[in-house]
Amino acid sequence: MQDNLLEYSWVATGVVLALLAVTILWRVYLHYSHKKSYQPGQLIKAQYDALNSLVQQKPVANKLEDICHLIESQIDGALCSVMLKRDNSNSLRAAAGPSLPRPFVSALQDLEIADGVGACGTAAALGQSVIVRDMRLDERFEAFLELIDEHNLVACWSHPIFHAREERVIGTFAVYFRSPKLPTTLDLEFLVRTRDLVALVMEQQELALQREKVEQHHKSLFAYNPQPVFTMDSDGRFISINRAGCELLKLHEHELIGQHYELAVVEEDRERTKEHFEEAKRGNAQSYEIKVADKLGHIYDLDITNTPIIIDGEVTGVHGIARDRTGQRKSEAQLKVLESGIEASVNGVVISDANKPGFPVTYINPAFTKLSGYSFDEMVGRSCRILQGKDSDRKTVHEIRKALHERRQVKSAVYVLFIDLDGFKPVNDSLGHYLGDQVLIETADRLKNVVLGPNLLCRFGGDEFVAVIENASNKEQIAAFCQEVLSVFEQPFQIEGKSVSLSAAIGVSSNLAAFNHPMELIQRADVAMYEAKKRGGNSWLWYESKLDERLSFHVALRTQIQEALQHEQFELFYQPIMTAAGRIAGVEALIRWQHPERGYISPADFIPVAERTGQIVPISDWVLRQACRDLERLKPYGIGSMSVNFSPIQFYRDDFIEKVKSTLKRYEIQPGELTAEITENVLVHDTQRITELLEQLRELGLDVAIDDFGSGFASLRYLNSLPVNKLKIDRSFTENINENAQNAAITRGILKMVKDLHIQVVAEGVETEAEFAFLAQHGCDYMQGYLFCRPKPLDELLEWAERQQSLENEL
């Protein structure tokens, strides 16, 4: 509704400006229509065009050009220009000059505002009109003589343009002539009156920019409010709702707009909600609490604030803000349960006030009275020292006092280790679940030999174990303990004659940092473990609070990836792969994600998350289908080969080969038209099984390329045993290859060794002519990089390919 009010206000402003323009133009018409030297018919048309520009939402440049045409239609030989002052700069820029030579207009950009700098610079500096009959005879044009001679411009009449509401110069309005000429009185009056239109146009633009800023401000307050914000019409139907509201209800905006608010309110609260809604419609703001249910049936406690939307004294709808109090209400309920639990506990509980001297007792439970003999009245208000006997351990008493002063708990340090096996899933998939269980059993046996009492060890789930360490007193001991845990995986597992090598990643947390619930310690250790695994595994890492921020980011990103799949936000860009002769040999398909709010998100951000969550599988399936579909559009341009990246996760899916086969058949992909690019880490586990899968891909007619060769663990010995017929040299080796002797030696060695293996080589990241020349000289088959073309959407790539074809045909 606020947007409607703003729109109404700005429309009214536009109407006022239009009326002012009509007044000016009508006075110009009345003044000049009876003069023989002017053309009334042309004047009316030009006036209409200028007025039409003001009323319509045309670009400012178009409006200024229409005003220039108005002048040019009435003054013979006039060539009009408008110069505007740059923000925060003492210079002018050419904003319009439709009839002036383009090079002349371009040369006037960044014209200094100063007395003596031509006509426009002087007029803007002095705030006075500058009339020059012949610029060639005026010393103020000495620096521009070559320019005006080149374009045959002689006379110039320049007038300062003042802000419509403020006495400041915002630009100049000038007319040029190709012969010496001075204005008549009528000419000057006509120019000054018409010049005022420019001021109106600029004020209109200024108001439009202000409007846009205000609209964006209000939109931001609505769209990015962390609380659910919504508006309803007088019938109670949603007119708008922000993202926070949609996320709360687990519904998309289009599923809510037009629906009645009762869609979300639980049945027992609907009548009361209606009463508050009707009261808000009567003009009275309301605050109340209700329960709502999301799409999945989860119930939330919300504080609702409703305010009436009033336009011209009439309530047209209701604005609402919701605050989620579910967690608070749950905490209050838990507190009541806790109070009841403490009252009924068989353990004695004493609570003291740590903010007062002597820490006086504020509460004891019945069990404490039974244990100590002290009644509630006898203990409350007295110091805890009454409980210290002469045999109390002085060290313990000191530790208790110190902890109370430091506002922290006193129990011994407890450390939680979250242990997760690296690479267990492919082992489990390849050997079968029975043998996989045997690996887990032996893992537990090995860990039990390290995690001794009083410490605890449990299998948390899947291939995850949790250890609770109580007999360590410092972080150095925990560091040594983690290394001891990792060492149990140094020896391979021998399972029914099969040798299996595994490692582990460990995350560590402790109770030394503040926490609300013991489960938080496990969650923190879990977060640290994921970070250790992300850094390569076979290591351990302490939990840090900043890791929670990354976790929250990944959780949110996971949801957004799912939305991207559902709403088709992914798209493919294509980068050409070129021959050493400079011709297009094929393209590589590269996924891009254009988020509706955040713009393009880097694959480096979302691909690792998608691989951890398994979402990479539907993403990769979509990429393959889209690439095969787009290949048909590429073939007419001589591009008959497509490279597609395959995720390591796909190779561990039972339906992997069948899916690829079905896609190839559906899009009639022929042998040699598709290349499967795999990264080196596909080969980390179960090389034999991966080899079999790659052979099946080759049998389907696909070429197989190892991507980013040399950046991981792979070595040339794999090329002799794997069904690979292409290799892509990582960009880290091609960078400055003409100057970096080490990169040059490595690349030359690869090129020489693979030649006899009949493996084609593609050099990635070629960005300079020198790199291209070096690679071509040493027999590199193919190259890709920014030197040739950046990754482009399909339509832009086709335009580029068409230009390439034209150039080749010319040669």
mmCIF file with all atom_site columns, C-alpha atoms in Angstrom, residues 359-427:
data_model
loop_
_atom_site.group_PDB
_atom_site.id
_atom_site.type_symbol
_atom_site.label_atom_id
_atom_site.label_alt_id
_atom_site.label_comp_id
_atom_site.label_asym_id
_atom_site.label_entity_id
_atom_site.label_seq_id
_atom_site.pdbx_PDB_ins_code
_atom_site.Cartn_x
_atom_site.Cartn_y
_atom_site.Cartn_z
_atom_site.occupancy
_atom_site.B_iso_or_equiv
_atom_site.pdbx_formal_charge
_atom_site.auth_seq_id
_atom_site.auth_comp_id
_atom_site.auth_asym_id
_atom_site.auth_atom_id
_atom_site.pdbx_PDB_model_num
ATOM 1  C CA . PHE A 1 359 ? 27.029 -15.455 47.561 1.00 0.00 ? 359 PHE A CA 1
ATOM 2  C CA . PRO A 1 360 ? 23.869 -15.652 49.711 1.00 0.00 ? 360 PRO A CA 1
ATOM 3  C CA . VAL A 1 361 ? 21.552 -18.629 49.145 1.00 0.00 ? 361 VAL A CA 1
ATOM 4  C CA . THR A 1 362 ? 18.349 -17.841 47.236 1.00 0.00 ? 362 THR A CA 1
ATOM 5  C CA . TYR A 1 363 ? 16.881 -21.348 46.921 1.00 0.00 ? 363 TYR A CA 1
ATOM 6  C CA . ILE A 1 364 ? 17.192 -24.909 48.241 1.00 0.00 ? 364 ILE A CA 1
ATOM 7  C CA . ASN A 1 365 ? 15.071 -27.861 47.185 1.00 0.00 ? 365 ASN A CA 1
ATOM 8  C CA . PRO A 1 366 ? 13.348 -30.326 49.535 1.00 0.00 ? 366 PRO A CA 1
ATOM 9  C CA . ALA A 1 367 ? 16.049 -32.968 48.938 1.00 0.00 ? 367 ALA A CA 1
ATOM 10 C CA . PHE A 1 368 ? 18.700 -30.596 50.289 1.00 0.00 ? 368 PHE A CA 1
ATOM 11 C CA . THR A 1 369 ? 16.620 -29.991 53.418 1.00 0.00 ? 369 THR A CA 1
ATOM 12 C CA . LYS A 1 370 ? 16.349 -33.751 53.895 1.00 0.00 ? 370 LYS A CA 1
ATOM 13 C CA . LEU A 1 371 ? 20.098 -34.264 53.393 1.00 0.00 ? 371 LEU A CA 1
ATOM 14 C CA . SER A 1 372 ? 21.405 -31.332 55.457 1.00 0.00 ? 372 SER A CA 1
ATOM 15 C CA . GLY A 1 373 ? 18.702 -30.733 58.009 1.00 0.00 ? 373 GLY A CA 1
ATOM 16 C CA . TYR A 1 374 ? 18.590 -27.041 57.092 1.00 0.00 ? 374 TYR A CA 1
ATOM 17 C CA . SER A 1 375 ? 15.149 -25.653 56.400 1.00 0.00 ? 375 SER A CA 1
ATOM 18 C CA . PHE A 1 376 ? 14.380 -23.214 53.576 1.00 0.00 ? 376 PHE A CA 1
ATOM 19 C CA . ASP A 1 377 ? 14.098 -20.272 56.021 1.00 0.00 ? 377 ASP A CA 1
ATOM 20 C CA . GLU A 1 378 ? 17.355 -21.212 57.733 1.00 0.00 ? 378 GLU A CA 1
ATOM 21 C CA . MET A 1 379 ? 19.362 -21.217 54.513 1.00 0.00 ? 379 MET A CA 1
ATOM 22 C CA . VAL A 1 380 ? 17.915 -18.434 52.333 1.00 0.00 ? 380 VAL A CA 1
ATOM 23 C CA . GLY A 1 381 ? 19.940 -15.232 52.726 1.00 0.00 ? 381 GLY A CA 1
ATOM 24 C CA . ARG A 1 382 ? 22.936 -16.912 54.385 1.00 0.00 ? 382 ARG A CA 1
ATOM 25 C CA . SER A 1 383 ? 26.371 -17.464 52.853 1.00 0.00 ? 383 SER A CA 1
ATOM 26 C CA . CYS A 1 384 ? 27.296 -20.840 51.378 1.00 0.00 ? 384 CYS A CA 1
ATOM 27 C CA . ARG A 1 385 ? 30.286 -20.880 53.739 1.00 0.00 ? 385 ARG A CA 1
ATOM 28 C CA . ILE A 1 386 ? 27.977 -22.341 56.367 1.00 0.00 ? 386 ILE A CA 1
ATOM 29 C CA . LEU A 1 387 ? 28.280 -25.624 54.477 1.00 0.00 ? 387 LEU A CA 1
ATOM 30 C CA . GLN A 1 388 ? 32.094 -25.741 54.641 1.00 0.00 ? 388 GLN A CA 1
ATOM 31 C CA . GLY A 1 389 ? 33.418 -28.037 57.337 1.00 0.00 ? 389 GLY A CA 1
ATOM 32 C CA . LYS A 1 390 ? 36.901 -28.015 58.756 1.00 0.00 ? 390 LYS A CA 1
ATOM 33 C CA . ASP A 1 391 ? 37.828 -31.025 56.602 1.00 0.00 ? 391 ASP A CA 1
ATOM 34 C CA . SER A 1 392 ? 36.791 -29.394 53.292 1.00 0.00 ? 392 SER A CA 1
ATOM 35 C CA . ASP A 1 393 ? 39.492 -29.603 50.614 1.00 0.00 ? 393 ASP A CA 1
ATOM 36 C CA . ARG A 1 394 ? 41.037 -26.149 50.427 1.00 0.00 ? 394 ARG A CA 1
ATOM 37 C CA . LYS A 1 395 ? 42.001 -26.570 46.736 1.00 0.00 ? 395 LYS A CA 1
ATOM 38 C CA . THR A 1 396 ? 38.434 -27.448 45.801 1.00 0.00 ? 396 THR A CA 1
ATOM 39 C CA . VAL A 1 397 ? 37.043 -24.530 47.813 1.00 0.00 ? 397 VAL A CA 1
ATOM 40 C CA . HIS A 1 398 ? 39.472 -22.178 46.068 1.00 0.00 ? 398 HIS A CA 1
ATOM 41 C CA . GLU A 1 399 ? 38.465 -23.511 42.642 1.00 0.00 ? 399 GLU A CA 1
ATOM 42 C CA . ILE A 1 400 ? 34.775 -23.049 43.506 1.00 0.00 ? 400 ILE A CA 1
ATOM 43 C CA . ARG A 1 401 ? 35.317 -19.436 44.632 1.00 0.00 ? 401 ARG A CA 1
ATOM 44 C CA . LYS A 1 402 ? 37.380 -18.645 41.544 1.00 0.00 ? 402 LYS A CA 1
ATOM 45 C CA . ALA A 1 403 ? 34.748 -20.114 39.223 1.00 0.00 ? 403 ALA A CA 1
ATOM 46 C CA . LEU A 1 404 ? 31.986 -18.130 40.934 1.00 0.00 ? 404 LEU A CA 1
ATOM 47 C CA . HIS A 1 405 ? 33.934 -14.886 40.546 1.00 0.00 ? 405 HIS A CA 1
ATOM 48 C CA . GLU A 1 406 ? 34.558 -15.694 36.863 1.00 0.00 ? 406 GLU A CA 1
ATOM 49 C CA . ARG A 1 407 ? 30.880 -16.566 36.312 1.00 0.00 ? 407 ARG A CA 1
ATOM 50 C CA . ARG A 1 408 ? 31.608 -20.110 35.090 1.00 0.00 ? 408 ARG A CA 1
ATOM 51 C CA . GLN A 1 409 ? 30.712 -23.616 36.129 1.00 0.00 ? 409 GLN A CA 1
ATOM 52 C CA . VAL A 1 410 ? 32.930 -25.843 38.344 1.00 0.00 ? 410 VAL A CA 1
ATOM 53 C CA . LYS A 1 411 ? 32.664 -29.934 37.044 1.00 0.00 ? 411 LYS A CA 1
ATOM 54 C CA . SER A 1 412 ? 36.228 -31.147 35.350 1.00 0.00 ? 412 SER A CA 1
ATOM 55 C CA . ALA A 1 413 ? 36.962 -30.454 31.562 1.00 0.00 ? 413 ALA A CA 1
ATOM 56 C CA . VAL A 1 414 ? 35.067 -32.762 29.236 1.00 0.00 ? 414 VAL A CA 1
ATOM 57 C CA . TYR A 1 415 ? 36.108 -33.176 25.616 1.00 0.00 ? 415 TYR A CA 1
ATOM 58 C CA . VAL A 1 416 ? 33.935 -34.619 22.852 1.00 0.00 ? 416 VAL A CA 1
ATOM 59 C CA . LEU A 1 417 ? 35.494 -36.225 19.783 1.00 0.00 ? 417 LEU A CA 1
ATOM 60 C CA . PHE A 1 418 ? 33.344 -36.782 16.694 1.00 0.00 ? 418 PHE A CA 1
ATOM 61 C CA . ILE A 1 419 ? 35.071 -39.439 14.549 1.00 0.00 ? 419 ILE A CA 1
ATOM 62 C CA . ASP A 1 420 ? 34.002 -40.037 10.961 1.00 0.00 ? 420 ASP A CA 1
ATOM 63 C CA . LEU A 1 421 ? 35.608 -42.537 8.562  1.00 0.00 ? 421 LEU A CA 1
ATOM 64 C CA . ASP A 1 422 ? 37.024 -41.188 5.290  1.00 0.00 ? 422 ASP A CA 1
ATOM 65 C CA . GLY A 1 423 ? 36.004 -43.119 2.190  1.00 0.00 ? 423 GLY A CA 1
ATOM 66 C CA . PHE A 1 424 ? 33.830 -45.722 3.909  1.00 0.00 ? 424 PHE A CA 1
ATOM 67 C CA . LYS A 1 425 ? 30.836 -45.305 1.565  1.00 0.00 ? 425 LYS A CA 1
ATOM 68 C CA . PRO A 1 426 ? 32.569 -46.468 -1.643 1.00 0.00 ? 426 PRO A CA 1
ATOM 69 C CA . VAL A 1 427 ? 34.067 -49.371 0.318  1.00 0.00 ? 427 VAL A CA 1
#
